[in-house]
Structure formats: C-alpha cells, structure tokens
PDB file of C-alpha atoms in Angstrom:
ATOM      1  CA  MET A   1      20.965   2.261  16.009  1.00 96.00           C
ATOM      2  CA  ASP A   2      23.297   3.419  13.239  1.00 96.00           C
ATOM      3  CA  ASP A   3      25.285   6.618  13.638  1.00 97.00           C
ATOM      4  CA  ILE A   4      22.764   9.266  14.687  1.00 97.00           C
ATOM      5  CA  ALA A   5      24.949  11.999  13.192  1.00 97.00           C
ATOM      6  CA  HIS A   6      24.384  10.598   9.704  1.00 96.00           C
ATOM      7  CA  ILE A   7      20.616  10.079   9.696  1.00 96.00           C
ATOM      8  CA  LYS A   8      18.322  12.094   7.427  1.00 95.00           C
ATOM      9  CA  PHE A   9      16.484  14.420   9.771  1.00 96.00           C
ATOM     10  CA  GLU A  10      13.457  14.918   7.522  1.00 95.00           C
ATOM     11  CA  LYS A  11      12.698  11.197   7.090  1.00 94.00           C
ATOM     12  CA  ASP A  12      14.343   9.172   9.859  1.00 96.00           C
ATOM     13  CA  THR A  13      11.885   7.060  11.846  1.00 97.00           C
ATOM     14  CA  SER A  14      14.224   6.256  14.740  1.00 97.00           C
ATOM     15  CA  LEU A  15      14.555   9.970  15.506  1.00 98.00           C
ATOM     16  CA  VAL A  16      10.815  10.569  15.801  1.00 98.00           C
ATOM     17  CA  MET A  17      10.529   7.457  17.976  1.00 98.00           C
ATOM     18  CA  LEU A  18      13.132   8.966  20.290  1.00 98.00           C
ATOM     19  CA  LEU A  19      11.340  12.313  20.315  1.00 98.00           C
ATOM     20  CA  ALA A  20       8.104  10.533  21.269  1.00 98.00           C
ATOM     21  CA  ALA A  21       9.806   8.618  24.084  1.00 98.00           C
ATOM     22  CA  GLN A  22      11.510  11.738  25.403  1.00 98.00           C
ATOM     23  CA  SER A  23       8.217  13.649  25.397  1.00 98.00           C
ATOM     24  CA  ARG A  24       6.770  10.979  27.706  1.00 96.00           C
ATOM     25  CA  GLY A  25       9.531  11.361  30.240  1.00 97.00           C
ATOM     26  CA  TYR A  26      11.834   8.540  29.224  1.00 97.00           C
ATOM     27  CA  GLN A  27      15.537   9.104  29.782  1.00 98.00           C
ATOM     28  CA  LEU A  28      17.349   8.203  26.578  1.00 98.00           C
ATOM     29  CA  HIS A  29      20.665   6.418  26.194  1.00 98.00           C
ATOM     30  CA  TYR A  30      22.395   5.779  22.891  1.00 98.00           C
ATOM     31  CA  ALA A  31      24.450   2.844  21.623  1.00 98.00           C
ATOM     32  CA  GLU A  32      25.688   1.498  18.329  1.00 97.00           C
ATOM     33  CA  LEU A  33      26.454  -2.144  17.624  1.00 96.00           C
ATOM     34  CA  ALA A  34      30.097  -1.761  18.615  1.00 97.00           C
ATOM     35  CA  ASP A  35      29.002  -0.598  22.086  1.00 98.00           C
ATOM     36  CA  LEU A  36      27.294  -3.918  22.963  1.00 98.00           C
ATOM     37  CA  ARG A  37      29.016  -6.695  24.877  1.00 98.00           C
ATOM     38  CA  LEU A  38      28.304  -9.861  26.829  1.00 98.00           C
ATOM     39  CA  ARG A  39      30.225 -10.392  30.063  1.00 97.00           C
ATOM     40  CA  ASP A  40      29.734 -13.713  31.931  1.00 97.00           C
ATOM     41  CA  GLY A  41      26.225 -13.949  30.536  1.00 97.00           C
ATOM     42  CA  VAL A  42      25.321 -10.337  31.373  1.00 98.00           C
ATOM     43  CA  ALA A  43      24.410  -8.021  28.508  1.00 98.00           C
ATOM     44  CA  GLU A  44      26.163  -4.681  28.829  1.00 98.00           C
ATOM     45  CA  ALA A  45      26.643  -1.611  26.663  1.00 98.00           C
ATOM     46  CA  ARG A  46      28.686   1.547  26.553  1.00 98.00           C
ATOM     47  CA  LEU A  47      25.766   3.975  26.783  1.00 98.00           C
ATOM     48  CA  ARG A  48      25.770   7.726  26.234  1.00 98.00           C
ATOM     49  CA  PRO A  49      22.990   9.926  27.605  1.00 98.00           C
ATOM     50  CA  LEU A  50      21.009  11.332  24.694  1.00 98.00           C
ATOM     51  CA  ARG A  51      18.824  14.363  24.177  1.00 98.00           C
ATOM     52  CA  VAL A  52      16.991  14.815  20.877  1.00 98.00           C
ATOM     53  CA  HIS A  53      15.509  17.950  19.338  1.00 98.00           C
ATOM     54  CA  ALA A  54      13.093  18.667  16.488  1.00 97.00           C
ATOM     55  CA  ASP A  55      15.726  20.879  14.908  1.00 97.00           C
ATOM     56  CA  PRO A  56      17.243  20.058  11.491  1.00 96.00           C
ATOM     57  CA  LYS A  57      20.469  21.842  12.430  1.00 95.00           C
ATOM     58  CA  ARG A  58      20.946  20.272  15.872  1.00 96.00           C
ATOM     59  CA  TRP A  59      18.848  17.179  16.439  1.00 98.00           C
ATOM     60  CA  PHE A  60      20.893  15.440  19.136  1.00 98.00           C
ATOM     61  CA  GLU A  61      23.254  15.884  22.075  1.00 98.00           C
ATOM     62  CA  LEU A  62      25.319  13.046  23.549  1.00 98.00           C
ATOM     63  CA  GLY A  63      26.775  12.876  27.047  1.00 98.00           C
ATOM     64  CA  GLU A  64      29.742  10.962  28.404  1.00 98.00           C
ATOM     65  CA  PRO A  65      29.664   7.167  27.966  1.00 97.00           C
ATOM     66  CA  GLN A  66      29.190   4.759  30.836  1.00 97.00           C
ATOM     67  CA  VAL A  67      29.102   0.962  30.766  1.00 98.00           C
ATOM     68  CA  ARG A  68      25.806  -0.285  32.174  1.00 97.00           C
ATOM     69  CA  PRO A  69      23.868  -3.571  32.223  1.00 98.00           C
ATOM     70  CA  LEU A  70      21.253  -3.520  29.473  1.00 98.00           C
ATOM     71  CA  GLY A  71      18.787  -5.465  31.597  1.00 97.00           C
ATOM     72  CA  SER A  72      18.387  -2.421  33.832  1.00 96.00           C
ATOM     73  CA  ALA A  73      16.661  -0.517  31.013  1.00 97.00           C
ATOM     74  CA  ASP A  74      12.886  -0.397  30.793  1.00 97.00           C
ATOM     75  CA  VAL A  75      12.895  -0.488  26.990  1.00 98.00           C
ATOM     76  CA  ILE A  76      15.507  -1.111  24.306  1.00 98.00           C
ATOM     77  CA  LEU A  77      14.707  -0.001  20.752  1.00 98.00           C
ATOM     78  CA  MET A  78      16.676  -2.139  18.290  1.00 97.00           C
ATOM     79  CA  ARG A  79      16.898   0.036  15.176  1.00 97.00           C
ATOM     80  CA  LYS A  80      20.095  -1.150  13.482  1.00 95.00           C
ATOM     81  CA  ASP A  81      19.689  -1.254   9.713  1.00 93.00           C
ATOM     82  CA  PRO A  82      20.582  -4.352   7.704  1.00 88.00           C
ATOM     83  CA  PRO A  83      22.661  -6.023   6.343  1.00 87.00           C
ATOM     84  CA  PHE A  84      21.244  -8.906   8.300  1.00 87.00           C
ATOM     85  CA  ASP A  85      24.573 -10.699   8.711  1.00 89.00           C
ATOM     86  CA  THR A  86      26.271 -12.703  11.453  1.00 92.00           C
ATOM     87  CA  GLU A  87      27.150  -9.506  13.338  1.00 95.00           C
ATOM     88  CA  TYR A  88      23.471  -8.594  13.465  1.00 94.00           C
ATOM     89  CA  ILE A  89      22.609 -12.097  14.687  1.00 95.00           C
ATOM     90  CA  TYR A  90      25.250 -11.906  17.423  1.00 97.00           C
ATOM     91  CA  SER A  91      23.711  -8.625  18.594  1.00 97.00           C
ATOM     92  CA  THR A  92      20.342 -10.348  19.000  1.00 97.00           C
ATOM     93  CA  TYR A  93      21.915 -12.860  21.378  1.00 98.00           C
ATOM     94  CA  ILE A  94      23.192  -9.997  23.526  1.00 98.00           C
ATOM     95  CA  LEU A  95      19.799  -8.299  23.429  1.00 98.00           C
ATOM     96  CA  GLU A  96      18.051 -11.531  24.324  1.00 98.00           C
ATOM     97  CA  ARG A  97      20.162 -11.740  27.484  1.00 98.00           C
ATOM     98  CA  ALA A  98      19.000  -8.174  28.257  1.00 98.00           C
ATOM     99  CA  GLU A  99      15.417  -9.271  27.660  1.00 97.00           C
ATOM    100  CA  LEU A 100      15.817 -12.177  30.067  1.00 97.00           C
ATOM    101  CA  ALA A 101      17.206  -9.714  32.621  1.00 97.00           C
ATOM    102  CA  GLY A 102      14.032  -7.621  32.457  1.00 96.00           C
ATOM    103  CA  ALA A 103      14.236  -5.179  29.538  1.00 97.00           C
ATOM    104  CA  LEU A 104      11.479  -4.919  26.929  1.00 98.00           C
ATOM    105  CA  VAL A 105      13.273  -5.170  23.575  1.00 98.00           C
ATOM    106  CA  VAL A 106      11.473  -3.739  20.532  1.00 98.00           C
ATOM    107  CA  ASN A 107      11.485  -5.685  18.282  1.00 96.00           C
ATOM    108  CA  ARG A 108      11.993  -8.934  20.157  1.00 97.00           C
ATOM    109  CA  PRO A 109      15.473 -10.419  19.527  1.00 97.00           C
ATOM    110  CA  ARG A 110      14.271 -13.949  18.833  1.00 97.00           C
ATOM    111  CA  GLY A 111      11.763 -12.593  16.335  1.00 96.00           C
ATOM    112  CA  LEU A 112      14.488 -10.585  14.608  1.00 96.00           C
ATOM    113  CA  ARG A 113      16.466 -13.798  14.162  1.00 94.00           C
ATOM    114  CA  ASP A 114      13.494 -15.888  13.051  1.00 94.00           C
ATOM    115  CA  ILE A 115      11.830 -13.426  10.678  1.00 94.00           C
ATOM    116  CA  ASN A 116      14.140 -12.893   7.761  1.00 91.00           C
ATOM    117  CA  GLU A 117      12.486 -10.057   5.896  1.00 91.00           C
ATOM    118  CA  LYS A 118      12.444 -11.870   2.560  1.00 93.00           C
ATOM    119  CA  VAL A 119      12.180 -15.530   3.595  1.00 94.00           C
ATOM    120  CA  TYR A 120       9.378 -15.096   6.150  1.00 96.00           C
ATOM    121  CA  THR A 121       6.906 -14.307   3.378  1.00 95.00           C
ATOM    122  CA  ALA A 122       6.880 -18.111   2.919  1.00 96.00           C
ATOM    123  CA  TRP A 123       4.721 -18.334   6.063  1.00 97.00           C
ATOM    124  CA  PHE A 124       1.983 -16.505   4.127  1.00 97.00           C
ATOM    125  CA  PRO A 125       2.174 -17.942   0.577  1.00 96.00           C
ATOM    126  CA  GLU A 126      -1.486 -17.181  -0.094  1.00 97.00           C
ATOM    127  CA  LEU A 127      -0.672 -13.450   0.155  1.00 97.00           C
ATOM    128  CA  CYS A 128       2.441 -13.507  -2.022  1.00 96.00           C
ATOM    129  CA  ALA A 129       3.463 -13.662  -5.666  1.00 93.00           C
ATOM    130  CA  PRO A 130       5.132 -16.871  -6.930  1.00 95.00           C
ATOM    131  CA  THR A 131       8.506 -16.994  -5.208  1.00 96.00           C
ATOM    132  CA  LEU A 132      11.557 -19.257  -5.284  1.00 97.00           C
ATOM    133  CA  ILE A 133      14.383 -19.196  -2.717  1.00 97.00           C
ATOM    134  CA  THR A 134      17.292 -21.349  -3.808  1.00 97.00           C
ATOM    135  CA  ARG A 135      21.021 -21.711  -4.448  1.00 97.00           C
ATOM    136  CA  ASP A 136      20.339 -23.623  -7.669  1.00 97.00           C
ATOM    137  CA  ILE A 137      21.155 -21.426 -10.670  1.00 97.00           C
ATOM    138  CA  ALA A 138      19.394 -23.737 -13.107  1.00 97.00           C
ATOM    139  CA  ALA A 139      16.233 -23.667 -10.983  1.00 98.00           C
ATOM    140  CA  MET A 140      16.322 -19.859 -11.029  1.00 97.00           C
ATOM    141  CA  ALA A 141      16.616 -19.913 -14.819  1.00 97.00           C
ATOM    142  CA  ASP A 142      13.645 -22.287 -15.093  1.00 97.00           C
ATOM    143  CA  PHE A 143      11.600 -20.023 -12.791  1.00 98.00           C
ATOM    144  CA  LEU A 144      12.393 -16.979 -14.917  1.00 97.00           C
ATOM    145  CA  ALA A 145      11.423 -18.843 -18.088  1.00 97.00           C
ATOM    146  CA  ALA A 146       8.114 -19.899 -16.524  1.00 97.00           C
ATOM    147  CA  GLN A 147       7.229 -16.429 -15.178  1.00 97.00           C
ATOM    148  CA  GLY A 148       8.420 -14.417 -18.160  1.00 97.00           C
ATOM    149  CA  LYS A 149       9.689 -11.570 -15.969  1.00 97.00           C
ATOM    150  CA  ALA A 150      11.077 -11.730 -12.430  1.00 96.00           C
ATOM    151  CA  VAL A 151      12.773  -9.792  -9.645  1.00 95.00           C
ATOM    152  CA  CYS A 152      15.968 -11.255  -8.177  1.00 95.00           C
ATOM    153  CA  LYS A 153      17.482 -10.126  -4.890  1.00 93.00           C
ATOM    154  CA  PRO A 154      19.709 -11.227  -1.983  1.00 92.00           C
ATOM    155  CA  LEU A 155      18.188 -12.222   1.351  1.00 88.00           C
ATOM    156  CA  TYR A 156      20.138  -9.891   3.628  1.00 84.00           C
ATOM    157  CA  GLY A 157      19.973  -6.371   2.167  1.00 73.00           C
ATOM    158  CA  MET A 158      17.815  -3.257   2.240  1.00 65.00           C
ATOM    159  CA  GLY A 159      17.133  -0.049   0.359  1.00 61.00           C
ATOM    160  CA  GLY A 160      16.933  -1.605  -3.097  1.00 62.00           C
ATOM    161  CA  ARG A 161      20.547  -2.779  -3.117  1.00 75.00           C
ATOM    162  CA  SER A 162      21.448  -5.548  -5.576  1.00 81.00           C
ATOM    163  CA  ILE A 163      17.893  -5.911  -6.910  1.00 90.00           C
ATOM    164  CA  PHE A 164      17.644  -7.020 -10.536  1.00 93.00           C
ATOM    165  CA  VAL A 165      14.656  -7.229 -12.890  1.00 94.00           C
ATOM    166  CA  LEU A 166      15.055  -9.795 -15.659  1.00 95.00           C
ATOM    167  CA  GLU A 167      12.971 -10.935 -18.596  1.00 95.00           C
ATOM    168  CA  ALA A 168      13.022 -14.434 -20.069  1.00 95.00           C
ATOM    169  CA  GLY A 169      15.857 -14.648 -22.588  1.00 93.00           C
ATOM    170  CA  ASP A 170      17.886 -11.858 -20.959  1.00 94.00           C
ATOM    171  CA  LYS A 171      21.550 -12.616 -21.653  1.00 92.00           C
ATOM    172  CA  ASN A 172      22.495 -11.083 -18.294  1.00 93.00           C
ATOM    173  CA  ALA A 173      20.355 -13.555 -16.332  1.00 96.00           C
ATOM    174  CA  GLN A 174      23.074 -16.155 -15.880  1.00 96.00           C
ATOM    175  CA  VAL A 175      25.600 -13.696 -14.471  1.00 96.00           C
ATOM    176  CA  VAL A 176      22.941 -12.199 -12.160  1.00 96.00           C
ATOM    177  CA  PHE A 177      22.138 -15.657 -10.769  1.00 96.00           C
ATOM    178  CA  GLU A 178      25.847 -16.414 -10.376  1.00 96.00           C
ATOM    179  CA  THR A 179      26.446 -13.107  -8.603  1.00 94.00           C
ATOM    180  CA  LEU A 180      23.506 -13.330  -6.183  1.00 95.00           C
ATOM    181  CA  THR A 181      24.209 -16.967  -5.258  1.00 95.00           C
ATOM    182  CA  ASN A 182      28.017 -16.661  -5.415  1.00 94.00           C
ATOM    183  CA  TYR A 183      28.018 -19.495  -7.938  1.00 96.00           C
ATOM    184  CA  GLY A 184      25.551 -21.588  -6.004  1.00 96.00           C
ATOM    185  CA  GLN A 185      27.039 -21.003  -2.529  1.00 96.00           C
ATOM    186  CA  HIS A 186      24.369 -18.632  -1.149  1.00 94.00           C
ATOM    187  CA  PHE A 187      20.578 -18.653  -1.137  1.00 95.00           C
ATOM    188  CA  ALA A 188      18.844 -15.902  -3.104  1.00 96.00           C
ATOM    189  CA  MET A 189      15.254 -14.995  -3.960  1.00 95.00           C
ATOM    190  CA  ILE A 190      13.499 -14.728  -7.283  1.00 97.00           C
ATOM    191  CA  GLN A 191       9.869 -13.536  -7.498  1.00 96.00           C
ATOM    192  CA  ARG A 192       7.402 -12.950 -10.302  1.00 96.00           C
ATOM    193  CA  TYR A 193       7.619  -9.355 -11.471  1.00 96.00           C
ATOM    194  CA  LEU A 194       4.536  -7.341 -10.463  1.00 95.00           C
ATOM    195  CA  PRO A 195       3.798  -4.626 -13.062  1.00 93.00           C
ATOM    196  CA  ASP A 196       1.749  -2.643 -10.501  1.00 94.00           C
ATOM    197  CA  ILE A 197       5.079  -1.356  -9.172  1.00 93.00           C
ATOM    198  CA  VAL A 198       5.109   1.152 -12.069  1.00 90.00           C
ATOM    199  CA  THR A 199       1.588   2.532 -11.540  1.00 90.00           C
ATOM    200  CA  THR A 200       0.661   2.141  -7.868  1.00 92.00           C
ATOM    201  CA  GLY A 201       4.139   1.526  -6.470  1.00 92.00           C
ATOM    202  CA  ASP A 202       5.506  -0.502  -3.590  1.00 94.00           C
ATOM    203  CA  SER A 203       3.370   0.389  -0.554  1.00 96.00           C
ATOM    204  CA  ARG A 204       4.660   0.324   3.007  1.00 96.00           C
ATOM    205  CA  VAL A 205       1.865  -0.821   5.326  1.00 98.00           C
ATOM    206  CA  ILE A 206       2.755  -0.379   9.009  1.00 98.00           C
ATOM    207  CA  LEU A 207       1.713  -2.619  11.900  1.00 98.00           C
ATOM    208  CA  VAL A 208       2.005  -1.416  15.508  1.00 98.00           C
ATOM    209  CA  ASP A 209       1.665  -4.325  17.933  1.00 98.00           C
ATOM    210  CA  GLY A 210      -0.315  -6.191  15.287  1.00 98.00           C
ATOM    211  CA  GLU A 211      -2.723  -3.322  14.539  1.00 98.00           C
ATOM    212  CA  VAL A 212      -2.560  -1.689  11.128  1.00 98.00           C
ATOM    213  CA  VAL A 213      -1.976   2.046  10.730  1.00 98.00           C
ATOM    214  CA  PRO A 214      -4.832   3.399   8.533  1.00 97.00           C
ATOM    215  CA  TYR A 215      -2.494   4.915   5.927  1.00 98.00           C
ATOM    216  CA  ALA A 216       0.258   3.515   3.704  1.00 97.00           C
ATOM    217  CA  LEU A 217       3.223   5.064   1.936  1.00 96.00           C
ATOM    218  CA  ALA A 218       3.232   4.135  -1.757  1.00 95.00           C
ATOM    219  CA  ARG A 219       6.718   4.404  -3.245  1.00 92.00           C
ATOM    220  CA  ILE A 220       6.750   4.990  -7.005  1.00 90.00           C
ATOM    221  CA  PRO A 221      10.022   4.104  -8.786  1.00 83.00           C
ATOM    222  CA  ALA A 222      11.944   6.893 -10.444  1.00 75.00           C
ATOM    223  CA  ALA A 223      11.828   7.074 -14.226  1.00 72.00           C
ATOM    224  CA  GLY A 224      14.118   4.443 -15.671  1.00 67.00           C
ATOM    225  CA  ASP A 225      14.259   2.438 -12.421  1.00 65.00           C
ATOM    226  CA  ASN A 226      12.375  -0.618 -11.173  1.00 62.00           C
ATOM    227  CA  ARG A 227      12.927  -0.168  -7.440  1.00 58.00           C
ATOM    228  CA  GLY A 228      10.252   1.126  -5.100  1.00 57.00           C
ATOM    229  CA  ASN A 229      12.756   2.204  -2.454  1.00 61.00           C
ATOM    230  CA  LEU A 230      13.068   5.788  -1.244  1.00 65.00           C
ATOM    231  CA  ALA A 231      16.807   5.233  -0.830  1.00 65.00           C
ATOM    232  CA  ALA A 232      16.953   4.369  -4.551  1.00 56.00           C
ATOM    233  CA  GLY A 233      15.137   7.537  -5.636  1.00 68.00           C
ATOM    234  CA  ALA A 234      11.515   6.394  -5.495  1.00 72.00           C
ATOM    235  CA  GLN A 235       8.862   9.049  -4.815  1.00 84.00           C
ATOM    236  CA  GLY A 236       6.730   8.623  -1.688  1.00 85.00           C
ATOM    237  CA  ARG A 237       2.958   9.079  -2.067  1.00 93.00           C
ATOM    238  CA  PRO A 238       1.009   8.645   1.182  1.00 95.00           C
ATOM    239  CA  ARG A 239      -2.451   7.110   0.706  1.00 96.00           C
ATOM    240  CA  PRO A 240      -5.294   5.631   2.777  1.00 97.00           C
ATOM    241  CA  LEU A 241      -5.379   1.865   3.117  1.00 97.00           C
ATOM    242  CA  ASN A 242      -7.541  -0.114   0.739  1.00 97.00           C
ATOM    243  CA  ASP A 243      -9.537  -3.270   1.491  1.00 98.00           C
ATOM    244  CA  ARG A 244      -6.734  -5.572   0.330  1.00 98.00           C
ATOM    245  CA  ASP A 245      -4.222  -3.854   2.643  1.00 98.00           C
ATOM    246  CA  ARG A 246      -6.571  -4.500   5.557  1.00 98.00           C
ATOM    247  CA  GLU A 247      -7.050  -8.142   4.558  1.00 98.00           C
ATOM    248  CA  ILE A 248      -3.285  -8.643   4.506  1.00 98.00           C
ATOM    249  CA  ALA A 249      -2.830  -6.891   7.856  1.00 98.00           C
ATOM    250  CA  ALA A 250      -5.606  -8.992   9.430  1.00 98.00           C
ATOM    251  CA  VAL A 251      -3.682 -12.155   8.538  1.00 98.00           C
ATOM    252  CA  ILE A 252      -0.120 -11.084   9.367  1.00 98.00           C
ATOM    253  CA  GLY A 253      -0.788  -8.685  12.274  1.00 98.00           C
ATOM    254  CA  PRO A 254      -1.828 -11.263  14.906  1.00 98.00           C
ATOM    255  CA  LYS A 255       1.258 -13.367  14.162  1.00 97.00           C
ATOM    256  CA  MET A 256       3.529 -10.355  14.560  1.00 97.00           C
ATOM    257  CA  ARG A 257       1.904  -9.509  17.895  1.00 97.00           C
ATOM    258  CA  GLU A 258       2.319 -13.093  19.068  1.00 96.00           C
ATOM    259  CA  LEU A 259       6.041 -13.004  18.231  1.00 96.00           C
ATOM    260  CA  GLY A 260       6.626  -9.708  20.058  1.00 94.00           C
ATOM    261  CA  MET A 261       7.176  -7.638  16.906  1.00 97.00           C
ATOM    262  CA  LEU A 262       5.735  -4.267  17.901  1.00 98.00           C
ATOM    263  CA  PHE A 263       6.795  -2.318  14.816  1.00 98.00           C
ATOM    264  CA  VAL A 264       6.583  -3.999  11.407  1.00 98.00           C
ATOM    265  CA  GLY A 265       6.465  -2.753   7.822  1.00 97.00           C
ATOM    266  CA  LEU A 266       4.790  -4.823   5.122  1.00 98.00           C
ATOM    267  CA  ASP A 267       5.802  -4.201   1.511  1.00 96.00           C
ATOM    268  CA  VAL A 268       2.760  -4.635  -0.744  1.00 97.00           C
ATOM    269  CA  ILE A 269       2.746  -4.458  -4.546  1.00 96.00           C
ATOM    270  CA  GLY A 270      -0.478  -5.018  -6.432  1.00 95.00           C
ATOM    271  CA  GLY A 271      -2.188  -6.537  -3.414  1.00 96.00           C
ATOM    272  CA  THR A 272       0.593  -9.065  -2.754  1.00 97.00           C
ATOM    273  CA  VAL A 273       3.221  -9.107   0.000  1.00 97.00           C
ATOM    274  CA  THR A 274       6.841  -9.020  -1.120  1.00 95.00           C
ATOM    275  CA  GLU A 275       8.635  -8.443   2.219  1.00 94.00           C
ATOM    276  CA  ILE A 276       7.922  -8.333   5.959  1.00 96.00           C
ATOM    277  CA  ASN A 277      10.254  -5.727   7.442  1.00 96.00           C
ATOM    278  CA  VAL A 278      11.043  -6.126  11.141  1.00 96.00           C
ATOM    279  CA  THR A 279      14.540  -4.677  11.564  1.00 94.00           C
ATOM    280  CA  SER A 280      14.087  -0.936  11.081  1.00 94.00           C
ATOM    281  CA  PRO A 281      10.925  -0.091   9.109  1.00 94.00           C
ATOM    282  CA  THR A 282      10.554   3.521   8.030  1.00 93.00           C
ATOM    283  CA  GLY A 283       8.006   5.828   6.417  1.00 93.00           C
ATOM    284  CA  VAL A 284       6.225   7.356   9.410  1.00 96.00           C
ATOM    285  CA  GLN A 285       7.347  10.961   8.931  1.00 96.00           C
ATOM    286  CA  GLU A 286       5.825  11.016   5.461  1.00 96.00           C
ATOM    287  CA  LEU A 287       2.507   9.731   6.833  1.00 96.00           C
ATOM    288  CA  GLN A 288       2.507  12.282   9.640  1.00 96.00           C
ATOM    289  CA  ARG A 289       3.089  15.175   7.236  1.00 96.00           C
ATOM    290  CA  ALA A 290       0.364  13.974   4.872  1.00 96.00           C
ATOM    291  CA  PHE A 291      -2.342  12.860   7.280  1.00 97.00           C
ATOM    292  CA  GLY A 292      -1.354  14.099  10.741  1.00 97.00           C
ATOM    293  CA  ILE A 293      -1.182  10.572  12.169  1.00 97.00           C
ATOM    294  CA  ASP A 294       1.379  10.210  14.969  1.00 97.00           C
ATOM    295  CA  VAL A 295       2.710   6.668  14.479  1.00 98.00           C
ATOM    296  CA  PRO A 296       5.503   7.022  17.100  1.00 98.00           C
ATOM    297  CA  ALA A 297       2.821   7.900  19.670  1.00 98.00           C
ATOM    298  CA  LEU A 298       0.961   4.706  18.726  1.00 98.00           C
ATOM    299  CA  LEU A 299       4.183   2.767  19.273  1.00 98.00           C
ATOM    300  CA  MET A 300       4.735   4.408  22.663  1.00 98.00           C
ATOM    301  CA  ASP A 301       1.166   3.501  23.624  1.00 98.00           C
ATOM    302  CA  ALA A 302       1.923  -0.124  22.729  1.00 98.00           C
ATOM    303  CA  ILE A 303       5.167  -0.042  24.707  1.00 98.00           C
ATOM    304  CA  ASP A 304       3.391   1.452  27.722  1.00 96.00           C
ATOM    305  CA  ARG A 305       0.774  -1.335  27.547  1.00 96.00           C
ATOM    306  CA  ARG A 306       3.486  -3.997  27.406  1.00 95.00           C
ATOM    307  CA  LEU A 307       5.302  -2.480  30.370  1.00 96.00           C
ATOM    308  CA  ALA A 308       2.080  -2.298  32.361  1.00 94.00           C
ATOM    309  CA  LEU A 309       1.430  -5.987  31.716  1.00 91.00           C
ATOM    310  CA  ARG A 310       4.945  -6.851  32.864  1.00 84.00           C
ATOM    311  CA  ASN A 311       4.575  -4.811  36.017  1.00 77.00           C
TER     312      ASN A 311
END
C-alpha cells in the first residue's frame, strides 16, 4: 500500500481491511512498492510486522523489516493507489510470481493489468455513456462538437486529477486535447457529460467477489466544481441501491468474480458506468457509519471462502 503514516484515518479503506483481517487472527505484514523485488523468479519483499488500531492518534505500529518470499503468505492485499504507470505494472509481475507460488493476491495481478479503470468500460458499452478513447486531437474535437458537452480525462489517474469539462466551442478545448494526449502521443478519454452529476452525484457501487453491497456512496461535487471525487472536495451521501445499480452489478459482477477481482468499485452517474475501479476502491467507512454495513467483513468472508477452496 502507500505510506500508512499518511492515510486519512477517518476514511481510509485499506486500514479497515487490515483491522478486519487482524480481528480474524491474521498476522499482518506491511510493504510499499519499493519493498518488492524479484530474485531468480522468486517474489520477495522487505516486510515489517504490522499492528493496527482503531485509534485516530495511533493507528499503526511497525516492527523490524525482514526479507521474506511473498509466496509464503496466505493473502496479499494489493492496495497501491494509481497512477497506473509502468512501475505499477512491474509490481503486478512480481505479485503474479507470488500468486504462482501459492499466495492469494487481492485483487488478482493479471486482472489489475488487464482492467484499466477507464478503458475496461468498453467491455460493457451498453451500460456506458458515449465514449471515445483516442490519440487523435481532431477526433476528440469532432466528438465534443457532436455531444455538445463532454468530460476529458487521462487513462492512468485517480481522485479527479486532470479532469476537464468542455462545451462545444470552448476556446480551451484544443489545449486540453493537446495536454491530455501530449500532442497526439498518448491515449486519452472523452465521454459525454452527464448532467446527473450535479443533482445525484457520482455513485460508488461496491462489488465483493462479484456480489453487490446493498448501499452506494453518492459523491456530490462541491459548488463550482464538476468532479464527483471526495479527494477533490465532493460531499459523500450514502444511499441504498436503486434498481439500475442492481442491473449494472448483475452484468459486471460475474465478470469480476471470474477474473479474480474480489473488491471492485463501479462509478455510476445517471444510471451509466463511467469507471470500473479495481486498484484501490474506497468508500466503505462512509457506508458503515451511515448504514452499519461491515464491508471489510464481507471481503474477509470472500477471502476465507477462496482460501478454503484452495485448501
């Protein structure tokens, strides 16, 4: 995961996952990306024993590091935030070697590589708004003209970074397209703007081993902003699922289970899917406070079932 000393105690999902694992008797060990290595085909890591606490002033203790083979672990939680860059991809190769050596990796390394959080929506076009992924600046301009208003974003980020909302005729459109594609050198995404973002927000729908959690976290953009990201100042409003959320989950959930993606967050605006988050989805603490649902316990149940099948 990322540096545990810098997480936000009151909202971090990785922390409550660790608390759930610890409560079930798992011994925890902590590593960041720089601690991983591959030696003669064997995945190893510099691991530090970890204890976690439900205490906002002292939520973790780390012991002395020791290099150990990752394949000796029962479970590895991969909770490194994007950017989804080459370093992230290299880490999935190391984790896949650990998986082949016997560890259950959540989420599965091959799935992390295959399921780009923006691009993989193309596997479910019937659930999505009109979307174009391209390096062609002129094609992006034509798309914007046809849609009237669109959202443009890179394919590798998170947290609302570098997201632009443009209207047809906007004089900034050309420079936005040039910036996101690096003058036609990188792929970027442009989607039809969904006005429901202002009223009902960008809802995070959570799947645990393909099964949908019965509540979603709607994220309403701050005044003067278009982004439904908590990191960008959006306000979280937990709500029960609606029928459309369940329809979406019924289509995407089985595929996620098949690919070994035990913890997935779907971003849904106005009944359409905009992203499929598999790296480090969040939002469970807000749901637990609002509705009392223990999503980390559901994840641990799924992990226990997977381990039992392996054994």
